[in-house]
Amino acid sequence: MITEGQGKNIVTLIIALFSAFFLYKLFQEFGLIATKGSKTAEDLGKQPYFLNPTKYISDMAEQHGGANVNLIHQSEASELASKIYWSKGYIYDNEGQADSVLTNAPSLVIVAQIAERFAKDYGRTLYSYLLSFLEDSDWIVLKNNFEGKDRY
């Protein structure tokens, strides 16, 4: 049987553990602590060219004879960027949702457009955001899916 004093200690311990977990996730979110699976640009190689959106879109337009490449409407790009943003959670990350948005894009120039919209809407690059929660296996899946994707 638990005494009143022991019950208070258990409740205090539960509150302390929950607070520690919350602070841990908050520090992860702001990049203040490294975690297992934390990635740096050196770990993954150079940032994929198409995730440098402004340069990639302009280069593809130039290679495409100066014509506009096929792009999606900005509202659609914003909606897709939002899906990627909300795929990262404090307790549970939905890496599959972020992967799905990027791999279902019909071309790399659309991925670049989503990355550009993401930076405008959320104030950070899509690449740095993905680095904050995707595991190595997720990057391998993305890399494999991007290799066969049309450029524009």
PDB file of N, CA and C in Angstrom, residues 41-118:
ATOM      1  N   ALA A  41      25.525  18.448 -42.551  1.00  0.00           N
ATOM      2  CA  ALA A  41      25.720  18.422 -44.001  1.00  0.00           C
ATOM      3  C   ALA A  41      26.861  17.466 -44.355  1.00  0.00           C
ATOM      4  N   GLU A  42      27.877  17.376 -43.490  1.00  0.00           N
ATOM      5  CA  GLU A  42      28.998  16.475 -43.756  1.00  0.00           C
ATOM      6  C   GLU A  42      28.548  15.013 -43.734  1.00  0.00           C
ATOM      7  N   ASP A  43      27.623  14.681 -42.827  1.00  0.00           N
ATOM      8  CA  ASP A  43      27.145  13.305 -42.730  1.00  0.00           C
ATOM      9  C   ASP A  43      26.399  12.880 -43.995  1.00  0.00           C
ATOM     10  N   LEU A  44      25.650  13.784 -44.548  1.00  0.00           N
ATOM     11  CA  LEU A  44      24.778  13.433 -45.671  1.00  0.00           C
ATOM     12  C   LEU A  44      25.336  13.859 -47.013  1.00  0.00           C
ATOM     13  N   GLY A  45      26.493  14.469 -47.016  1.00  0.00           N
ATOM     14  CA  GLY A  45      27.017  15.013 -48.247  1.00  0.00           C
ATOM     15  C   GLY A  45      26.435  16.399 -48.448  1.00  0.00           C
ATOM     16  N   LYS A  46      26.735  16.972 -49.569  1.00  0.00           N
ATOM     17  CA  LYS A  46      26.282  18.321 -49.866  1.00  0.00           C
ATOM     18  C   LYS A  46      24.769  18.387 -50.006  1.00  0.00           C
ATOM     19  N   GLN A  47      24.214  19.554 -49.687  1.00  0.00           N
ATOM     20  CA  GLN A  47      22.776  19.752 -49.845  1.00  0.00           C
ATOM     21  C   GLN A  47      22.377  19.451 -51.286  1.00  0.00           C
ATOM     22  N   PRO A  48      21.309  18.667 -51.468  1.00  0.00           N
ATOM     23  CA  PRO A  48      20.868  18.389 -52.844  1.00  0.00           C
ATOM     24  C   PRO A  48      20.602  19.698 -53.598  1.00  0.00           C
ATOM     25  N   TYR A  49      21.062  19.751 -54.813  1.00  0.00           N
ATOM     26  CA  TYR A  49      20.977  20.958 -55.631  1.00  0.00           C
ATOM     27  C   TYR A  49      19.552  21.490 -55.743  1.00  0.00           C
ATOM     28  N   PHE A  50      18.578  20.598 -55.918  1.00  0.00           N
ATOM     29  CA  PHE A  50      17.205  21.038 -56.104  1.00  0.00           C
ATOM     30  C   PHE A  50      16.588  21.592 -54.827  1.00  0.00           C
ATOM     31  N   LEU A  51      17.236  21.370 -53.654  1.00  0.00           N
ATOM     32  CA  LEU A  51      16.749  21.996 -52.433  1.00  0.00           C
ATOM     33  C   LEU A  51      17.355  23.384 -52.231  1.00  0.00           C
ATOM     34  N   ASN A  52      18.081  23.873 -53.231  1.00  0.00           N
ATOM     35  CA  ASN A  52      18.500  25.272 -53.306  1.00  0.00           C
ATOM     36  C   ASN A  52      17.570  25.888 -54.346  1.00  0.00           C
ATOM     37  N   PRO A  53      16.340  26.208 -53.934  1.00  0.00           N
ATOM     38  CA  PRO A  53      15.245  26.405 -54.875  1.00  0.00           C
ATOM     39  C   PRO A  53      15.406  27.515 -55.897  1.00  0.00           C
ATOM     40  N   THR A  54      15.786  28.695 -55.493  1.00  0.00           N
ATOM     41  CA  THR A  54      15.842  29.808 -56.433  1.00  0.00           C
ATOM     42  C   THR A  54      16.817  29.505 -57.558  1.00  0.00           C
ATOM     43  N   LYS A  55      17.990  29.009 -57.200  1.00  0.00           N
ATOM     44  CA  LYS A  55      19.017  28.678 -58.195  1.00  0.00           C
ATOM     45  C   LYS A  55      18.536  27.537 -59.094  1.00  0.00           C
ATOM     46  N   TYR A  56      17.965  26.520 -58.521  1.00  0.00           N
ATOM     47  CA  TYR A  56      17.544  25.364 -59.313  1.00  0.00           C
ATOM     48  C   TYR A  56      16.448  25.744 -60.303  1.00  0.00           C
ATOM     49  N   ILE A  57      15.445  26.474 -59.850  1.00  0.00           N
ATOM     50  CA  ILE A  57      14.338  26.853 -60.732  1.00  0.00           C
ATOM     51  C   ILE A  57      14.838  27.721 -61.875  1.00  0.00           C
ATOM     52  N   SER A  58      15.706  28.696 -61.575  1.00  0.00           N
ATOM     53  CA  SER A  58      16.212  29.565 -62.645  1.00  0.00           C
ATOM     54  C   SER A  58      17.102  28.785 -63.609  1.00  0.00           C
ATOM     55  N   ASP A  59      17.933  27.863 -63.084  1.00  0.00           N
ATOM     56  CA  ASP A  59      18.784  27.052 -63.958  1.00  0.00           C
ATOM     57  C   ASP A  59      17.953  26.139 -64.857  1.00  0.00           C
ATOM     58  N   MET A  60      16.898  25.551 -64.327  1.00  0.00           N
ATOM     59  CA  MET A  60      16.045  24.684 -65.140  1.00  0.00           C
ATOM     60  C   MET A  60      15.323  25.485 -66.215  1.00  0.00           C
ATOM     61  N   ALA A  61      14.896  26.692 -65.880  1.00  0.00           N
ATOM     62  CA  ALA A  61      14.235  27.540 -66.884  1.00  0.00           C
ATOM     63  C   ALA A  61      15.222  27.884 -67.990  1.00  0.00           C
ATOM     64  N   GLU A  62      16.455  28.174 -67.612  1.00  0.00           N
ATOM     65  CA  GLU A  62      17.486  28.495 -68.594  1.00  0.00           C
ATOM     66  C   GLU A  62      17.788  27.292 -69.482  1.00  0.00           C
ATOM     67  N   GLN A  63      17.896  26.112 -68.890  1.00  0.00           N
ATOM     68  CA  GLN A  63      18.169  24.900 -69.655  1.00  0.00           C
ATOM     69  C   GLN A  63      16.982  24.516 -70.533  1.00  0.00           C
ATOM     70  N   HIS A  64      15.818  24.951 -70.140  1.00  0.00           N
ATOM     71  CA  HIS A  64      14.586  24.630 -70.855  1.00  0.00           C
ATOM     72  C   HIS A  64      14.315  25.644 -71.969  1.00  0.00           C
ATOM     73  N   GLY A  65      15.352  26.366 -72.385  1.00  0.00           N
ATOM     74  CA  GLY A  65      15.215  27.321 -73.472  1.00  0.00           C
ATOM     75  C   GLY A  65      14.636  28.659 -73.035  1.00  0.00           C
ATOM     76  N   GLY A  66      14.767  28.988 -71.757  1.00  0.00           N
ATOM     77  CA  GLY A  66      14.277  30.266 -71.264  1.00  0.00           C
ATOM     78  C   GLY A  66      12.784  30.284 -70.997  1.00  0.00           C
ATOM     79  N   ALA A  67      12.107  29.220 -71.400  1.00  0.00           N
ATOM     80  CA  ALA A  67      10.660  29.157 -71.178  1.00  0.00           C
ATOM     81  C   ALA A  67      10.383  28.835 -69.713  1.00  0.00           C
ATOM     82  N   ASN A  68       9.200  29.170 -69.286  1.00  0.00           N
ATOM     83  CA  ASN A  68       8.806  28.808 -67.924  1.00  0.00           C
ATOM     84  C   ASN A  68       8.692  27.298 -67.823  1.00  0.00           C
ATOM     85  N   VAL A  69       9.265  26.759 -66.787  1.00  0.00           N
ATOM     86  CA  VAL A  69       9.114  25.335 -66.547  1.00  0.00           C
ATOM     87  C   VAL A  69       7.764  25.122 -65.870  1.00  0.00           C
ATOM     88  N   ASN A  70       7.288  23.893 -65.909  1.00  0.00           N
ATOM     89  CA  ASN A  70       5.989  23.601 -65.294  1.00  0.00           C
ATOM     90  C   ASN A  70       6.085  23.755 -63.785  1.00  0.00           C
ATOM     91  N   LEU A  71       5.301  24.659 -63.254  1.00  0.00           N
ATOM     92  CA  LEU A  71       5.261  24.898 -61.819  1.00  0.00           C
ATOM     93  C   LEU A  71       3.837  24.706 -61.325  1.00  0.00           C
ATOM     94  N   ILE A  72       3.694  24.551 -60.038  1.00  0.00           N
ATOM     95  CA  ILE A  72       2.365  24.455 -59.449  1.00  0.00           C
ATOM     96  C   ILE A  72       1.976  25.825 -58.900  1.00  0.00           C
ATOM     97  N   HIS A  73       0.711  26.007 -58.628  1.00  0.00           N
ATOM     98  CA  HIS A  73       0.233  27.271 -58.072  1.00  0.00           C
ATOM     99  C   HIS A  73       0.834  27.464 -56.685  1.00  0.00           C
ATOM    100  N   GLN A  74       1.109  28.718 -56.307  1.00  0.00           N
ATOM    101  CA  GLN A  74       1.731  29.008 -55.016  1.00  0.00           C
ATOM    102  C   GLN A  74       0.900  28.497 -53.832  1.00  0.00           C
ATOM    103  N   SER A  75      -0.413  28.530 -53.969  1.00  0.00           N
ATOM    104  CA  SER A  75      -1.248  28.038 -52.865  1.00  0.00           C
ATOM    105  C   SER A  75      -1.060  26.530 -52.678  1.00  0.00           C
ATOM    106  N   GLU A  76      -0.891  25.804 -53.779  1.00  0.00           N
ATOM    107  CA  GLU A  76      -0.643  24.364 -53.679  1.00  0.00           C
ATOM    108  C   GLU A  76       0.741  24.102 -53.084  1.00  0.00           C
ATOM    109  N   ALA A  77       1.729  24.894 -53.510  1.00  0.00           N
ATOM    110  CA  ALA A  77       3.078  24.753 -52.949  1.00  0.00           C
ATOM    111  C   ALA A  77       3.058  25.041 -51.450  1.00  0.00           C
ATOM    112  N   SER A  78       2.289  26.042 -51.049  1.00  0.00           N
ATOM    113  CA  SER A  78       2.173  26.393 -49.635  1.00  0.00           C
ATOM    114  C   SER A  78       1.494  25.276 -48.841  1.00  0.00           C
ATOM    115  N   GLU A  79       0.473  24.667 -49.420  1.00  0.00           N
ATOM    116  CA  GLU A  79      -0.224  23.558 -48.759  1.00  0.00           C
ATOM    117  C   GLU A  79       0.709  22.354 -48.579  1.00  0.00           C
ATOM    118  N   LEU A  80       1.507  22.057 -49.608  1.00  0.00           N
ATOM    119  CA  LEU A  80       2.445  20.940 -49.521  1.00  0.00           C
ATOM    120  C   LEU A  80       3.554  21.243 -48.513  1.00  0.00           C
ATOM    121  N   ALA A  81       4.019  22.491 -48.484  1.00  0.00           N
ATOM    122  CA  ALA A  81       5.029  22.891 -47.498  1.00  0.00           C
ATOM    123  C   ALA A  81       4.470  22.740 -46.086  1.00  0.00           C
ATOM    124  N   SER A  82       3.199  23.076 -45.923  1.00  0.00           N
ATOM    125  CA  SER A  82       2.545  22.949 -44.626  1.00  0.00           C
ATOM    126  C   SER A  82       2.483  21.484 -44.184  1.00  0.00           C
ATOM    127  N   LYS A  83       2.189  20.597 -45.112  1.00  0.00           N
ATOM    128  CA  LYS A  83       2.148  19.167 -44.776  1.00  0.00           C
ATOM    129  C   LYS A  83       3.514  18.691 -44.285  1.00  0.00           C
ATOM    130  N   ILE A  84       4.572  19.175 -44.929  1.00  0.00           N
ATOM    131  CA  ILE A  84       5.919  18.797 -44.492  1.00  0.00           C
ATOM    132  C   ILE A  84       6.191  19.378 -43.106  1.00  0.00           C
ATOM    133  N   TYR A  85       5.833  20.650 -42.912  1.00  0.00           N
ATOM    134  CA  TYR A  85       6.072  21.302 -41.629  1.00  0.00           C
ATOM    135  C   TYR A  85       5.382  20.552 -40.491  1.00  0.00           C
ATOM    136  N   TRP A  86       4.145  20.190 -40.702  1.00  0.00           N
ATOM    137  CA  TRP A  86       3.375  19.532 -39.637  1.00  0.00           C
ATOM    138  C   TRP A  86       3.663  18.037 -39.518  1.00  0.00           C
ATOM    139  N   SER A  87       4.530  17.506 -40.378  1.00  0.00           N
ATOM    140  CA  SER A  87       4.893  16.098 -40.243  1.00  0.00           C
ATOM    141  C   SER A  87       5.890  15.894 -39.098  1.00  0.00           C
ATOM    142  N   LYS A  88       6.467  16.986 -38.612  1.00  0.00           N
ATOM    143  CA  LYS A  88       7.364  16.911 -37.453  1.00  0.00           C
ATOM    144  C   LYS A  88       6.559  17.266 -36.219  1.00  0.00           C
ATOM    145  N   GLY A  89       6.611  16.388 -35.235  1.00  0.00           N
ATOM    146  CA  GLY A  89       5.867  16.628 -34.011  1.00  0.00           C
ATOM    147  C   GLY A  89       6.779  16.671 -32.807  1.00  0.00           C
ATOM    148  N   TYR A  90       6.214  16.982 -31.655  1.00  0.00           N
ATOM    149  CA  TYR A  90       7.004  16.999 -30.421  1.00  0.00           C
ATOM    150  C   TYR A  90       7.207  15.588 -29.880  1.00  0.00           C
ATOM    151  N   ILE A  91       6.213  14.745 -30.052  1.00  0.00           N
ATOM    152  CA  ILE A  91       6.318  13.384 -29.530  1.00  0.00           C
ATOM    153  C   ILE A  91       6.494  12.384 -30.666  1.00  0.00           C
ATOM    154  N   TYR A  92       5.783  12.585 -31.742  1.00  0.00           N
ATOM    155  CA  TYR A  92       5.805  11.634 -32.863  1.00  0.00           C
ATOM    156  C   TYR A  92       6.060  12.391 -34.163  1.00  0.00           C
ATOM    157  N   ASP A  93       7.060  11.956 -34.924  1.00  0.00           N
ATOM    158  CA  ASP A  93       7.332  12.522 -36.234  1.00  0.00           C
ATOM    159  C   ASP A  93       6.730  11.610 -37.289  1.00  0.00           C
ATOM    160  N   ASN A  94       6.076  12.192 -38.266  1.00  0.00           N
ATOM    161  CA  ASN A  94       5.494  11.425 -39.360  1.00  0.00           C
ATOM    162  C   ASN A  94       6.385  11.600 -40.587  1.00  0.00           C
ATOM    163  N   GLU A  95       7.532  10.936 -40.554  1.00  0.00           N
ATOM    164  CA  GLU A  95       8.492  11.043 -41.648  1.00  0.00           C
ATOM    165  C   GLU A  95       7.884  10.624 -42.977  1.00  0.00           C
ATOM    166  N   GLY A  96       6.974   9.643 -42.928  1.00  0.00           N
ATOM    167  CA  GLY A  96       6.330   9.147 -44.142  1.00  0.00           C
ATOM    168  C   GLY A  96       5.543  10.231 -44.860  1.00  0.00           C
ATOM    169  N   GLN A  97       4.939  11.137 -44.100  1.00  0.00           N
ATOM    170  CA  GLN A  97       4.176  12.230 -44.721  1.00  0.00           C
ATOM    171  C   GLN A  97       5.115  13.168 -45.469  1.00  0.00           C
ATOM    172  N   ALA A  98       6.233  13.534 -44.849  1.00  0.00           N
ATOM    173  CA  ALA A  98       7.203  14.416 -45.522  1.00  0.00           C
ATOM    174  C   ALA A  98       7.753  13.727 -46.771  1.00  0.00           C
ATOM    175  N   ASP A  99       8.097  12.450 -46.629  1.00  0.00           N
ATOM    176  CA  ASP A  99       8.609  11.678 -47.762  1.00  0.00           C
ATOM    177  C   ASP A  99       7.573  11.607 -48.880  1.00  0.00           C
ATOM    178  N   SER A 100       6.323  11.376 -48.509  1.00  0.00           N
ATOM    179  CA  SER A 100       5.242  11.263 -49.487  1.00  0.00           C
ATOM    180  C   SER A 100       5.060  12.558 -50.282  1.00  0.00           C
ATOM    181  N   VAL A 101       5.071  13.680 -49.592  1.00  0.00           N
ATOM    182  CA  VAL A 101       4.903  14.972 -50.282  1.00  0.00           C
ATOM    183  C   VAL A 101       6.009  15.168 -51.307  1.00  0.00           C
ATOM    184  N   LEU A 102       7.240  14.884 -50.916  1.00  0.00           N
ATOM    185  CA  LEU A 102       8.373  15.133 -51.813  1.00  0.00           C
ATOM    186  C   LEU A 102       8.457  14.112 -52.939  1.00  0.00           C
ATOM    187  N   THR A 103       8.187  12.847 -52.649  1.00  0.00           N
ATOM    188  CA  THR A 103       8.305  11.838 -53.704  1.00  0.00           C
ATOM    189  C   THR A 103       7.122  11.865 -54.666  1.00  0.00           C
ATOM    190  N   ASN A 104       5.980  12.388 -54.234  1.00  0.00           N
ATOM    191  CA  ASN A 104       4.829  12.482 -55.130  1.00  0.00           C
ATOM    192  C   ASN A 104       4.873  13.711 -56.022  1.00  0.00           C
ATOM    193  N   ALA A 105       5.818  14.593 -55.793  1.00  0.00           N
ATOM    194  CA  ALA A 105       5.975  15.747 -56.680  1.00  0.00           C
ATOM    195  C   ALA A 105       6.400  15.227 -58.054  1.00  0.00           C
ATOM    196  N   PRO A 106       5.795  15.739 -59.126  1.00  0.00           N
ATOM    197  CA  PRO A 106       6.069  15.179 -60.453  1.00  0.00           C
ATOM    198  C   PRO A 106       7.475  15.446 -60.991  1.00  0.00           C
ATOM    199  N   SER A 107       8.162  16.443 -60.461  1.00  0.00           N
ATOM    200  CA  SER A 107       9.508  16.745 -60.953  1.00  0.00           C
ATOM    201  C   SER A 107      10.322  17.418 -59.855  1.00  0.00           C
ATOM    202  N   LEU A 108      11.633  17.460 -60.080  1.00  0.00           N
ATOM    203  CA  LEU A 108      12.506  18.101 -59.098  1.00  0.00           C
ATOM    204  C   LEU A 108      12.281  19.610 -59.035  1.00  0.00           C
ATOM    205  N   VAL A 109      11.851  20.204 -60.121  1.00  0.00           N
ATOM    206  CA  VAL A 109      11.596  21.642 -60.088  1.00  0.00           C
ATOM    207  C   VAL A 109      10.379  21.937 -59.199  1.00  0.00           C
ATOM    208  N   ILE A 110       9.437  21.023 -59.123  1.00  0.00           N
ATOM    209  CA  ILE A 110       8.298  21.180 -58.208  1.00  0.00           C
ATOM    210  C   ILE A 110       8.784  21.036 -56.762  1.00  0.00           C
ATOM    211  N   VAL A 111       9.695  20.081 -56.521  1.00  0.00           N
ATOM    212  CA  VAL A 111      10.281  19.936 -55.188  1.00  0.00           C
ATOM    213  C   VAL A 111      10.994  21.238 -54.808  1.00  0.00           C
ATOM    214  N   ALA A 112      11.727  21.808 -55.755  1.00  0.00           N
ATOM    215  CA  ALA A 112      12.411  23.082 -55.509  1.00  0.00           C
ATOM    216  C   ALA A 112      11.410  24.188 -55.202  1.00  0.00           C
ATOM    217  N   GLN A 113      10.297  24.192 -55.912  1.00  0.00           N
ATOM    218  CA  GLN A 113       9.261  25.199 -55.661  1.00  0.00           C
ATOM    219  C   GLN A 113       8.660  25.020 -54.259  1.00  0.00           C
ATOM    220  N   ILE A 114       8.437  23.777 -53.845  1.00  0.00           N
ATOM    221  CA  ILE A 114       7.936  23.515 -52.488  1.00  0.00           C
ATOM    222  C   ILE A 114       8.964  23.999 -51.462  1.00  0.00           C
ATOM    223  N   ALA A 115      10.241  23.738 -51.727  1.00  0.00           N
ATOM    224  CA  ALA A 115      11.306  24.178 -50.818  1.00  0.00           C
ATOM    225  C   ALA A 115      11.352  25.704 -50.727  1.00  0.00           C
ATOM    226  N   GLU A 116      11.163  26.359 -51.851  1.00  0.00           N
ATOM    227  CA  GLU A 116      11.152  27.823 -51.873  1.00  0.00           C
ATOM    228  C   GLU A 116       9.971  28.360 -51.046  1.00  0.00           C
ATOM    229  N   ARG A 117       8.805  27.772 -51.243  1.00  0.00           N
ATOM    230  CA  ARG A 117       7.610  28.192 -50.493  1.00  0.00           C
ATOM    231  C   ARG A 117       7.783  27.915 -48.998  1.00  0.00           C
ATOM    232  N   PHE A 118       8.402  26.774 -48.675  1.00  0.00           N
ATOM    233  CA  PHE A 118       8.647  26.414 -47.280  1.00  0.00           C
ATOM    234  C   PHE A 118       9.488  27.496 -46.603  1.00  0.00           C
TER     235      PHE A 118
END
